[in-house]
PDB file of C-alpha atoms in Angstrom:
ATOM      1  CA  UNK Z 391       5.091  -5.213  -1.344  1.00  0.00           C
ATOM      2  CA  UNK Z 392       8.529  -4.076  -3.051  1.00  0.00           C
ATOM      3  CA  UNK Z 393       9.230  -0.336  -3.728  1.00  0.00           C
ATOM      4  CA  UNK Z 394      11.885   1.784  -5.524  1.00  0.00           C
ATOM      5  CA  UNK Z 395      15.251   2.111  -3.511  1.00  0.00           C
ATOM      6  CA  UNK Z 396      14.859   5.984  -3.441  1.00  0.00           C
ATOM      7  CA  UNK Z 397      12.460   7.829  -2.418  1.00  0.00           C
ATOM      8  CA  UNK Z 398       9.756   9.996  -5.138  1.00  0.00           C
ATOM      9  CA  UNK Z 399      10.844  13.362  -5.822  1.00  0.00           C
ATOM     10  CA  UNK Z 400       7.215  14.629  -6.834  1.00  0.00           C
ATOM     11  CA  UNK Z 401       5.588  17.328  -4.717  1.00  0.00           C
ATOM     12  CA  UNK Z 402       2.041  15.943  -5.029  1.00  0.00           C
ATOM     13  CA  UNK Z 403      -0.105  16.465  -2.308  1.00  0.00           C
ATOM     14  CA  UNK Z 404       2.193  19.840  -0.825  1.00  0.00           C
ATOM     15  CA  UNK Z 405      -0.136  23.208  -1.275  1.00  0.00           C
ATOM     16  CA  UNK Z 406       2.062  25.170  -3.153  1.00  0.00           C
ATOM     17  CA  UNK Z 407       5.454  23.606  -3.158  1.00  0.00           C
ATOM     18  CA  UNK Z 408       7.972  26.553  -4.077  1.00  0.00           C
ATOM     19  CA  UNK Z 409       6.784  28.734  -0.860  1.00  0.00           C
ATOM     20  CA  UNK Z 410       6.947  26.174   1.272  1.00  0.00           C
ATOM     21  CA  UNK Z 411      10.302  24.910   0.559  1.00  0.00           C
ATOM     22  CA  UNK Z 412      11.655  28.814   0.196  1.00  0.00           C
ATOM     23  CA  UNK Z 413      10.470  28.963   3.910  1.00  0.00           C
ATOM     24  CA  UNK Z 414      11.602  25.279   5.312  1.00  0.00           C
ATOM     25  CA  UNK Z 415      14.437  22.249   4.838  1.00  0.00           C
ATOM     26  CA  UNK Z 416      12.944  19.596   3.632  1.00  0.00           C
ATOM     27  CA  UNK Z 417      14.470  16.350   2.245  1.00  0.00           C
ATOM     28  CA  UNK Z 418      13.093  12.983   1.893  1.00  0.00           C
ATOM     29  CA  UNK Z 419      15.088   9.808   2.843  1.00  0.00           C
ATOM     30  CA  UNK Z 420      14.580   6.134   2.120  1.00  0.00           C
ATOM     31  CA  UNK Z 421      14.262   3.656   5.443  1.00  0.00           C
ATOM     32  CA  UNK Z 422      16.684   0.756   5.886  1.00  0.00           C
ATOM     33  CA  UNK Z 423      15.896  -1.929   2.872  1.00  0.00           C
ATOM     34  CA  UNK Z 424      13.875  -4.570   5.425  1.00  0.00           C
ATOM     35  CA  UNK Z 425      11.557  -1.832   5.739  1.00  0.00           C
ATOM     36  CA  UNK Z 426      11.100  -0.307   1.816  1.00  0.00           C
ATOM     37  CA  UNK Z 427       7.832  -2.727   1.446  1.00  0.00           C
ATOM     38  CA  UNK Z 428       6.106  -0.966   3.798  1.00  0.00           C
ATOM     39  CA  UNK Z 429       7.498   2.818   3.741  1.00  0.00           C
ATOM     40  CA  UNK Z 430       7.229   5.350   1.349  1.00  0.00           C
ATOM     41  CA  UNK Z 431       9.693   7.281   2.577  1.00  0.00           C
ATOM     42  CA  UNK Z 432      10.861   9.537   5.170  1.00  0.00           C
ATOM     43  CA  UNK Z 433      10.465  13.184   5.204  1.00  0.00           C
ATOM     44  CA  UNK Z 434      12.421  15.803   6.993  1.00  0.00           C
ATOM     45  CA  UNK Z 435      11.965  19.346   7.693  1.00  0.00           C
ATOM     46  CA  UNK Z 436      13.613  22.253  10.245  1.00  0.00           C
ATOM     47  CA  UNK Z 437      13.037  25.487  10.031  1.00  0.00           C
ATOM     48  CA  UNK Z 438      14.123  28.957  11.563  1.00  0.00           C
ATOM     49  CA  UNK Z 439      11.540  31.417  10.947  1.00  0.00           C
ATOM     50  CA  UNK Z 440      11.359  35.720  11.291  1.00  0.00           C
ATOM     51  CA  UNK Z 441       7.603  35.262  11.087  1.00  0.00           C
ATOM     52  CA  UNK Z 442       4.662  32.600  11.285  1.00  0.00           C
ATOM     53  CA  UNK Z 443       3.790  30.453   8.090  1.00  0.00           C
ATOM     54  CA  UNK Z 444       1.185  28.026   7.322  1.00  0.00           C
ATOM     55  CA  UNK Z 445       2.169  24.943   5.522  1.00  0.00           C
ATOM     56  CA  UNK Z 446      -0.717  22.941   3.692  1.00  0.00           C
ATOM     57  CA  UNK Z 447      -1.029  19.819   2.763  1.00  0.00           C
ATOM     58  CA  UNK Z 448      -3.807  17.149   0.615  1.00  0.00           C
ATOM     59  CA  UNK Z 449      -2.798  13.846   2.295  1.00  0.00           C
ATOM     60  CA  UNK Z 450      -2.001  10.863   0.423  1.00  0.00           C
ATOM     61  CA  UNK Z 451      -4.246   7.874   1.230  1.00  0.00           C
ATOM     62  CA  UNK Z 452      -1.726   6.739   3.876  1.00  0.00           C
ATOM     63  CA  UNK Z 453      -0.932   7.145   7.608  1.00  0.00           C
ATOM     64  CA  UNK Z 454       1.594   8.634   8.812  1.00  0.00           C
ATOM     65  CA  UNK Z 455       4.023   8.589  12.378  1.00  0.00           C
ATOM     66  CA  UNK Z 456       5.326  12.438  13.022  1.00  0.00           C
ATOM     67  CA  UNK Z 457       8.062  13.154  15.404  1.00  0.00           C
ATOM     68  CA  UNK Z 458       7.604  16.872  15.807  1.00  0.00           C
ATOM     69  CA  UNK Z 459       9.845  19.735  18.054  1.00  0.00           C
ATOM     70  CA  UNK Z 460       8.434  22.993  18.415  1.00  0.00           C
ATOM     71  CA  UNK Z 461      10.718  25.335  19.786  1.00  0.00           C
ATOM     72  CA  UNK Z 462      11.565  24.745  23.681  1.00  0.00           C
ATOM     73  CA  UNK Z 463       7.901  22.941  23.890  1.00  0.00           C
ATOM     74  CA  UNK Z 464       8.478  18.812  25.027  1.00  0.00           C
ATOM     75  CA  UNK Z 465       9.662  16.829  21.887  1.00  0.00           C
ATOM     76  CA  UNK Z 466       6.694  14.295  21.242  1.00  0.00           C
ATOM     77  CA  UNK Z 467       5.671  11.725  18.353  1.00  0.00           C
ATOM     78  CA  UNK Z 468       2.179  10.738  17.308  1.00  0.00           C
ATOM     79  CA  UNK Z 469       0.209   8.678  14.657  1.00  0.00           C
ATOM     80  CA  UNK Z 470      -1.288  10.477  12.330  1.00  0.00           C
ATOM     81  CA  UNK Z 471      -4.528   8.658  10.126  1.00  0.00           C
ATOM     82  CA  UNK Z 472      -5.119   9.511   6.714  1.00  0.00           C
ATOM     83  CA  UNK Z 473      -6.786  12.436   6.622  1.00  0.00           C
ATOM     84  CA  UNK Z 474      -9.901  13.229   4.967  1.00  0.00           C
ATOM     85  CA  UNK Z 475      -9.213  17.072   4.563  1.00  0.00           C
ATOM     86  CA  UNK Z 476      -7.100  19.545   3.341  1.00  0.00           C
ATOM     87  CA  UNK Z 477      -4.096  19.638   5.998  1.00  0.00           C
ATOM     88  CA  UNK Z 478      -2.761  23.226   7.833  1.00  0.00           C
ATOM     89  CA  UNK Z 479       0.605  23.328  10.133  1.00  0.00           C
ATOM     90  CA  UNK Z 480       1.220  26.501  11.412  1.00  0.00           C
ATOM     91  CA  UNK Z 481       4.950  26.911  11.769  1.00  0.00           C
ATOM     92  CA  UNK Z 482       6.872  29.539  13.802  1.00  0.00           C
ATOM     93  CA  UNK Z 483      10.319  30.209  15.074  1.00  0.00           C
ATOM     94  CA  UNK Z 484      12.311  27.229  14.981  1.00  0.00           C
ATOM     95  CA  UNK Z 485      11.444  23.489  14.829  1.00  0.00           C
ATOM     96  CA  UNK Z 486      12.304  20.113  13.776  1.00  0.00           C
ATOM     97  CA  UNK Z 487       9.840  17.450  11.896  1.00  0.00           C
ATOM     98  CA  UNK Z 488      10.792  13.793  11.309  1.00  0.00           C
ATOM     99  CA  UNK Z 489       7.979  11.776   9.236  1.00  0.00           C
ATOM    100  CA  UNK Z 490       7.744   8.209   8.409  1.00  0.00           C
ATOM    101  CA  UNK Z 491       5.227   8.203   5.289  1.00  0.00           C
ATOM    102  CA  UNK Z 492       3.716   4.390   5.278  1.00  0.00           C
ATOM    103  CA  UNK Z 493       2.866   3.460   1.742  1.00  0.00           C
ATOM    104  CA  UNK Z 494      -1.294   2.808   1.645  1.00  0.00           C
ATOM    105  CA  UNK Z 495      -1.575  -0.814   3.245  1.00  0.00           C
ATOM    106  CA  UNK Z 496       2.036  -0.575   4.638  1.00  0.00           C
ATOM    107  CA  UNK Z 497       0.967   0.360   8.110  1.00  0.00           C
ATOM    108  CA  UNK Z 498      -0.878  -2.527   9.274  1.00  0.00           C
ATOM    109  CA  UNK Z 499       1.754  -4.881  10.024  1.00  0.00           C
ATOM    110  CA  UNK Z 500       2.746  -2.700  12.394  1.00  0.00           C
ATOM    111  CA  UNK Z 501      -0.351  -2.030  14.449  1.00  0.00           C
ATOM    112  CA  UNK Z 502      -2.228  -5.365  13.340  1.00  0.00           C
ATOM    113  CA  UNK Z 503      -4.669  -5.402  16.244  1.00  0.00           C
ATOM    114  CA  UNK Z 504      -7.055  -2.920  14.296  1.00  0.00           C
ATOM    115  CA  UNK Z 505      -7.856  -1.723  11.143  1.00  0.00           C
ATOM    116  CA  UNK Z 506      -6.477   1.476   9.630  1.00  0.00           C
ATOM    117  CA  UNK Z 507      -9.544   2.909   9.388  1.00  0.00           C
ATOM    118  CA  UNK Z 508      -9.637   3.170  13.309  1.00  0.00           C
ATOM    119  CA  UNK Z 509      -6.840   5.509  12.274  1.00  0.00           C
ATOM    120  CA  UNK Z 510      -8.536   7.738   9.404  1.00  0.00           C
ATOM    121  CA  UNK Z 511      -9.001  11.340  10.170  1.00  0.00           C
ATOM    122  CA  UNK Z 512      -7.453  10.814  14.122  1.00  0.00           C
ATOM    123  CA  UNK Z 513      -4.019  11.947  15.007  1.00  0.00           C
ATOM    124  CA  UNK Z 514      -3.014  10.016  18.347  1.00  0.00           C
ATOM    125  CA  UNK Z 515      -0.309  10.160  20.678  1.00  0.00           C
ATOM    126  CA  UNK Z 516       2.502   7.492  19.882  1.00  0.00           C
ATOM    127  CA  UNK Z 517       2.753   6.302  23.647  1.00  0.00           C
ATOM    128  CA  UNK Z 518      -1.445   6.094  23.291  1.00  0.00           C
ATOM    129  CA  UNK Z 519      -1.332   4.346  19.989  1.00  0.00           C
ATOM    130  CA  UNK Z 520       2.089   2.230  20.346  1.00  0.00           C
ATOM    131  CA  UNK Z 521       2.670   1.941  24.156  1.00  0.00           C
ATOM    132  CA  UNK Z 522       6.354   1.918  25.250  1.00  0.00           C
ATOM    133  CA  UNK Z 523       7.470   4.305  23.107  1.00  0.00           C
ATOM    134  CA  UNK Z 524       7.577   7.335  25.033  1.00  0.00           C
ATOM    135  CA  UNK Z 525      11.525   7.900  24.538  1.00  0.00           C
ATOM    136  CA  UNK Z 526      11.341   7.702  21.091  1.00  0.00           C
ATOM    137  CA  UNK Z 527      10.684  10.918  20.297  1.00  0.00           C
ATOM    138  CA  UNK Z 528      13.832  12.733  21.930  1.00  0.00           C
ATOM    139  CA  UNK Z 529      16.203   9.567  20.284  1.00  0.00           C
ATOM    140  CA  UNK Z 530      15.311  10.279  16.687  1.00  0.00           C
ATOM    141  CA  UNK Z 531      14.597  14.695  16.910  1.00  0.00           C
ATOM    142  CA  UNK Z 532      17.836  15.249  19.274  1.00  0.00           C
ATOM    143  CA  UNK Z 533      20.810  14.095  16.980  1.00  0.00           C
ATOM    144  CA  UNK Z 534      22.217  16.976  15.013  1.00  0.00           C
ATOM    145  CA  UNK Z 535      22.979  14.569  12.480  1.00  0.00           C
ATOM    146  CA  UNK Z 536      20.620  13.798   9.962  1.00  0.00           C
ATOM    147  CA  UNK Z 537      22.188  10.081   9.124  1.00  0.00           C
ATOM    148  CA  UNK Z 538      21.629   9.137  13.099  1.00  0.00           C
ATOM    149  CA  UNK Z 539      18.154  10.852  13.115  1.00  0.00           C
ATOM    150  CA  UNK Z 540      17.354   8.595  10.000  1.00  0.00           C
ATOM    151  CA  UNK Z 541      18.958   5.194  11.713  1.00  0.00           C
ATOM    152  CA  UNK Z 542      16.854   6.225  14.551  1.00  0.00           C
ATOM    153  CA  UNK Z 543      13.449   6.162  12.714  1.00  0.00           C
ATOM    154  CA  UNK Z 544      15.022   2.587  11.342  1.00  0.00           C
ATOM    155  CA  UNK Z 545      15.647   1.012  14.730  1.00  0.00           C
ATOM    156  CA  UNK Z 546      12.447   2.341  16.218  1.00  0.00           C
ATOM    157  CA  UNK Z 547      10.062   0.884  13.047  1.00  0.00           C
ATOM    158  CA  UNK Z 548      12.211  -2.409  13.562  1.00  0.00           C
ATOM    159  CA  UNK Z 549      11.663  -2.592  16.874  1.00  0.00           C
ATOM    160  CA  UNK Z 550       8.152  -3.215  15.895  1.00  0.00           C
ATOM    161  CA  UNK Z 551       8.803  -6.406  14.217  1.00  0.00           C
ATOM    162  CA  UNK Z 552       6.632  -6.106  11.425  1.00  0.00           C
ATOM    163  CA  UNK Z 553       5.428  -9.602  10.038  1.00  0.00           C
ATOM    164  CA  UNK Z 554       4.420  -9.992   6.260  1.00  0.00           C
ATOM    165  CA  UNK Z 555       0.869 -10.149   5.649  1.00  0.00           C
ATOM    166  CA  UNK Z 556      -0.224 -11.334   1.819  1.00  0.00           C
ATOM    167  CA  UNK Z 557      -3.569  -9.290   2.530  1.00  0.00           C
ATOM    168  CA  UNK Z 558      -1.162  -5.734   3.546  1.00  0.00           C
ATOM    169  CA  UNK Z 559       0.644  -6.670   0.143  1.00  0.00           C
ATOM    170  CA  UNK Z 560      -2.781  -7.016  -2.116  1.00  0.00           C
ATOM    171  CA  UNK Z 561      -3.881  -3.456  -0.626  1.00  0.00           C
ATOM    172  CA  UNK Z 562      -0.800  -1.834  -1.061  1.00  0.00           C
ATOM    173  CA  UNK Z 563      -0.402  -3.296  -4.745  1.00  0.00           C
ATOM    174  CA  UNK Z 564      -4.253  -2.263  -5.592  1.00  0.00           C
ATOM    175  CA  UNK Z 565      -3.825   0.863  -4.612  1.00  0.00           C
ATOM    176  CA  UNK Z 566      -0.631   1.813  -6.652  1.00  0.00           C
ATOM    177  CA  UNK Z 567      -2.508  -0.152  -9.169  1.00  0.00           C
ATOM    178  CA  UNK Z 568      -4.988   2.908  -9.053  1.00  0.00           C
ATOM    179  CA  UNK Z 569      -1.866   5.739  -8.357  1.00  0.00           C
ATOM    180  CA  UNK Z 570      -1.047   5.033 -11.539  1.00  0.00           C
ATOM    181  CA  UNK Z 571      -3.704   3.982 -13.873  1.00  0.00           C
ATOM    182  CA  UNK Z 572      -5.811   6.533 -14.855  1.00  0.00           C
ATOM    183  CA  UNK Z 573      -8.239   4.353 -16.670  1.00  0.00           C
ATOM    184  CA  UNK Z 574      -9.186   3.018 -13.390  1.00  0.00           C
ATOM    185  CA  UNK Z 575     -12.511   5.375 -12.754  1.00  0.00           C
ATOM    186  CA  UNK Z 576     -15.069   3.209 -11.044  1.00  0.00           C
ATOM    187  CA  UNK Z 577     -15.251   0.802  -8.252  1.00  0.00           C
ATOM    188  CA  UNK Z 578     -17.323  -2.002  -9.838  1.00  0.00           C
ATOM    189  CA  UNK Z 579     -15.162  -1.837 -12.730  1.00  0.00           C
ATOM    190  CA  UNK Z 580     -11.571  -2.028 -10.892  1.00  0.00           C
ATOM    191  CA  UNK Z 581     -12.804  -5.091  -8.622  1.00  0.00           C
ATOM    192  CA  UNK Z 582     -13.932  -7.027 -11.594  1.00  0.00           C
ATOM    193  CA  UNK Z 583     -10.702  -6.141 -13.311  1.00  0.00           C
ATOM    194  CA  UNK Z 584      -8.981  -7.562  -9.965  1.00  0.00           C
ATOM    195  CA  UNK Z 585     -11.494 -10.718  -9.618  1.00  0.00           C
ATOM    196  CA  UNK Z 586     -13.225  -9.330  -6.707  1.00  0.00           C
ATOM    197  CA  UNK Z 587     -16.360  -7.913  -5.637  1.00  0.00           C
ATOM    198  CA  UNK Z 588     -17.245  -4.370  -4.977  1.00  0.00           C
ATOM    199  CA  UNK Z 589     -17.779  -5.354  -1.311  1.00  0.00           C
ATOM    200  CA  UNK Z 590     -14.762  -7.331  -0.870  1.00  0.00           C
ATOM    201  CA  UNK Z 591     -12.472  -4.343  -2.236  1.00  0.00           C
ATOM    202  CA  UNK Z 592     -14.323  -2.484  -0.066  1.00  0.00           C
ATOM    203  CA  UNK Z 593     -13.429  -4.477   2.814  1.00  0.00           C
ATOM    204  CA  UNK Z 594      -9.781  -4.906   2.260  1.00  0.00           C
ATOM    205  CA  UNK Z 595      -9.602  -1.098   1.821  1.00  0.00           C
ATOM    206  CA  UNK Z 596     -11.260  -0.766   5.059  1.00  0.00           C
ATOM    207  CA  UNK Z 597      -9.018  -2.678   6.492  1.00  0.00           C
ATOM    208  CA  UNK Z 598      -5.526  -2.533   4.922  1.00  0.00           C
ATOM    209  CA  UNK Z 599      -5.551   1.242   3.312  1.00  0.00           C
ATOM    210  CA  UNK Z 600      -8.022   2.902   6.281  1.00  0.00           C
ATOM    211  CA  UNK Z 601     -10.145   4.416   3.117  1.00  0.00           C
ATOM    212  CA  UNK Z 602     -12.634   3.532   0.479  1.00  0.00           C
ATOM    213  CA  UNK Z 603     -11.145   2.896  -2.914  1.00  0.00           C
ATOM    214  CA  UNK Z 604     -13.635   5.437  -4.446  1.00  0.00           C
ATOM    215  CA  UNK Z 605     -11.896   8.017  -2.207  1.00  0.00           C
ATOM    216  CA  UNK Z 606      -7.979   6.646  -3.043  1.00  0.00           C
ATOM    217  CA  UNK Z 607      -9.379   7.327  -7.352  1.00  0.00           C
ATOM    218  CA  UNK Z 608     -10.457  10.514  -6.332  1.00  0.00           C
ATOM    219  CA  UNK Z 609      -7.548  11.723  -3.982  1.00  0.00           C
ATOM    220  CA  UNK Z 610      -5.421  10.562  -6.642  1.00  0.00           C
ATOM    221  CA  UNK Z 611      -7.254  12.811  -9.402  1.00  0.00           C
ATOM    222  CA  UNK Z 612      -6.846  15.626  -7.083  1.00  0.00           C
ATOM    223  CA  UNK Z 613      -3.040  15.318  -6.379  1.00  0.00           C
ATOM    224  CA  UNK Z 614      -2.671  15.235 -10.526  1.00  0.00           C
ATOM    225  CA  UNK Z 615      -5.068  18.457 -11.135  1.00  0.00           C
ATOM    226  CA  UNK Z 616      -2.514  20.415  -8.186  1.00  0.00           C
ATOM    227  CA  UNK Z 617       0.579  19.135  -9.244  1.00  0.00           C
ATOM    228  CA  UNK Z 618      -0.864  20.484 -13.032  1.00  0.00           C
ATOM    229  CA  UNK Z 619      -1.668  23.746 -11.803  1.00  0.00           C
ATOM    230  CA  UNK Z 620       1.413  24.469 -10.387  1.00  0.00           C
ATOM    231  CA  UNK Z 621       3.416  23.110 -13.027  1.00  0.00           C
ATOM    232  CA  UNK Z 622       1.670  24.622 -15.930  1.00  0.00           C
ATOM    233  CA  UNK Z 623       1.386  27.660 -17.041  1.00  0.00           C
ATOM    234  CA  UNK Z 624      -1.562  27.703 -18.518  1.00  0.00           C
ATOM    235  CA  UNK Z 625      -3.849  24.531 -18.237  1.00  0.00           C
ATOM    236  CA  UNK Z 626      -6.628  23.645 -20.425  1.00  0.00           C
ATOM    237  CA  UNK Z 627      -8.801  22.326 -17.236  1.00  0.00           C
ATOM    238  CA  UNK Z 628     -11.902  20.871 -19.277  1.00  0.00           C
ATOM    239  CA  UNK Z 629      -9.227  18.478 -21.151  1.00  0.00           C
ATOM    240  CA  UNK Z 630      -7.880  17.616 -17.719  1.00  0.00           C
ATOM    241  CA  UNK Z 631     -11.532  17.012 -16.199  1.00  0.00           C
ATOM    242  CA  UNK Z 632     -11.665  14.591 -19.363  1.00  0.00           C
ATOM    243  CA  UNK Z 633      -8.771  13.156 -18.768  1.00  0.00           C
ATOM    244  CA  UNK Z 634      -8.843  12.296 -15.164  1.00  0.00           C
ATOM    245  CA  UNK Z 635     -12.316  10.836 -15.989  1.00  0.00           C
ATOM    246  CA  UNK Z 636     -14.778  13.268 -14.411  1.00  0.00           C
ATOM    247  CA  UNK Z 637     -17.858  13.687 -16.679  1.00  0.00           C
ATOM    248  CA  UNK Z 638     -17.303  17.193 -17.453  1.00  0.00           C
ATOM    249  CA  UNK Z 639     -15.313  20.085 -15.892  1.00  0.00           C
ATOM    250  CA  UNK Z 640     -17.719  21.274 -13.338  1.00  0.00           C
ATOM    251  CA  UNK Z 641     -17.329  18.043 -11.071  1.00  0.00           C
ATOM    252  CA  UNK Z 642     -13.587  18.616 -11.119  1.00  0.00           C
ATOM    253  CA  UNK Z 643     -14.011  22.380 -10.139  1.00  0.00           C
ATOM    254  CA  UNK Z 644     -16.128  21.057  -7.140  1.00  0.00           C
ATOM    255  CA  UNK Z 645     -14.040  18.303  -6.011  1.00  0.00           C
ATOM    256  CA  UNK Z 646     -11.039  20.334  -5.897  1.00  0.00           C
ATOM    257  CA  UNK Z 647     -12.648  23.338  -4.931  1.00  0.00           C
ATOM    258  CA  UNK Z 648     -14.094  20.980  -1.691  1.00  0.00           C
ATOM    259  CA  UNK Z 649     -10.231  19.348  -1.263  1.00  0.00           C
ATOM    260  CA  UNK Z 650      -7.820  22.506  -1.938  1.00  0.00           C
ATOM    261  CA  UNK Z 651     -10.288  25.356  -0.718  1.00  0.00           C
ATOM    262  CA  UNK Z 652     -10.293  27.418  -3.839  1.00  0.00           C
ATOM    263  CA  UNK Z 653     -11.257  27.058  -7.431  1.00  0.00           C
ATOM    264  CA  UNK Z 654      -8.522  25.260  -9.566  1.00  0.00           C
ATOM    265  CA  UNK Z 655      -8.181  28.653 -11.841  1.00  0.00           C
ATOM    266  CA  UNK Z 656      -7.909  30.953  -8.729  1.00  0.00           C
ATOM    267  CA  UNK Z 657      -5.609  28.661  -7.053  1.00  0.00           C
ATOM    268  CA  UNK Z 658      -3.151  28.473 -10.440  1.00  0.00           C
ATOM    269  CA  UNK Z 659      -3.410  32.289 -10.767  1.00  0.00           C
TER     270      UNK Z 659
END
């Protein structure tokens, strides 16, 4: 499970990007190197706001642990599954978010007893999910400093003593097999490719990601359509549906229409 030494500097996934970050601070940061094979990163964000705004969000096939301070409200942490919808935050006055962002399979060596997909489309308390950890939250939200808030996420995640599992490292390669292969369109197809069956791909998805891998090839294909509609001025959407591999432009318009919560073209315009 090896990944880059800095973290991605895409905004896939973030409803538009540009408002959001014209509102809120937000950085990414990599984790200490012992824990790169299992993080994708860490993501920070404080804001200070005159009035209310609603962030949004498509989440990435992987679970996430937030660390969140909401004005003078307790400071408190939880685990967050994948989520099968489109993500809203409502942020107001001032606040503080620390993220850890698990890559897909990463977070299983770290709660082994159950599969992720106990976690999928739950957000739980951090003391409920990971008892013991009730101080937590305060150590790594109350440091001004954003170098101690990061070695704070680092000794917490260590703390956890993570051990190597080959079966969290075939998930996590499989799916950023699919991330970024866009020939990869069907199930039956990708398993064969990978020597497996369509039920045992299913199973270590199940188990190691917390989702199907029909749904990863199909998140996926959504983050690429957003990312292209914000980036682009003017997109030619049936070439897109072609080549993301939907059968014709219509079943893109629906998926993303069902993910996002508009059409693709109202949503560009």
């Amino acid at each position: 499970m090896a990944g880059p030494d800095s973290p991605r500097r895409d905004t896939r996934g973030i409803v538009d990007a540009p408002e959001l970050f014209a509102r809120v601070r937000f950085r990414r940061r990599a984790p200490a190197p012992a824990l790169r094979p299992y993080l994708e990163h860490y993501w920070l964000i404080d804001w200070d706001l005159a009035e209310p705004y609603a962030s949004h969000v498509v989440p990435h096939p992987s679970v996430n642990i937030v660390f969140q301070r909401h004005g003078t409200a307790p400071d408190f942490g939880e685990v967050s599954g994948i989520g099968l919808e489109l993500f809203t935050q409502k942020l107001e006055a001032t606040g503080r978010v620390c993220g850890i962002q698990f890559r897909p399979g990463g977070f299983r060596p770290f709660a082994p007893a159950v599969p992720v997909s106990h976690w999928t489309g739950r957000r739980v308390l951090l003391d409920d999910a990971l008892p013991g950890h009730e101080a937590v939250p305060g150590a790594v939200l109350g440091p001004r400093d954003e170098d101690a808030r990061v070695a704070a996420l680092d000794a917490f995640l260590l703390s956890l003593a993570p051990a190597p599992d080959p079966q969290a490292a075939l998930a996590a390669a499989l799916a950023d097999r699919i991330r970024h292969d866009r020939s990869i369109l069907r199930v039956e197809d990708f398993a064969r490719s990978e020597g497996m069956s369509a039920r045992s791909l299913q199973r270590l998805f199940a188990a190691y990601v917390g989702v199907s891998p029909k749904w990863v090839i199909l998140r996926y294909r959504i983050h690429e359509a957003l990312e292209r509609a914000e980036s682009e001025a003017a997109v030619d959407w049936s070439a897109l549906a072609a080549e993301l591999g939907y059968s014709d432009q219509a079943h893109l318009v629906r998926d993303f229409t069902a993910t996002v919560g508009v059409p693709p073209t109202a949503y560009a315009s």
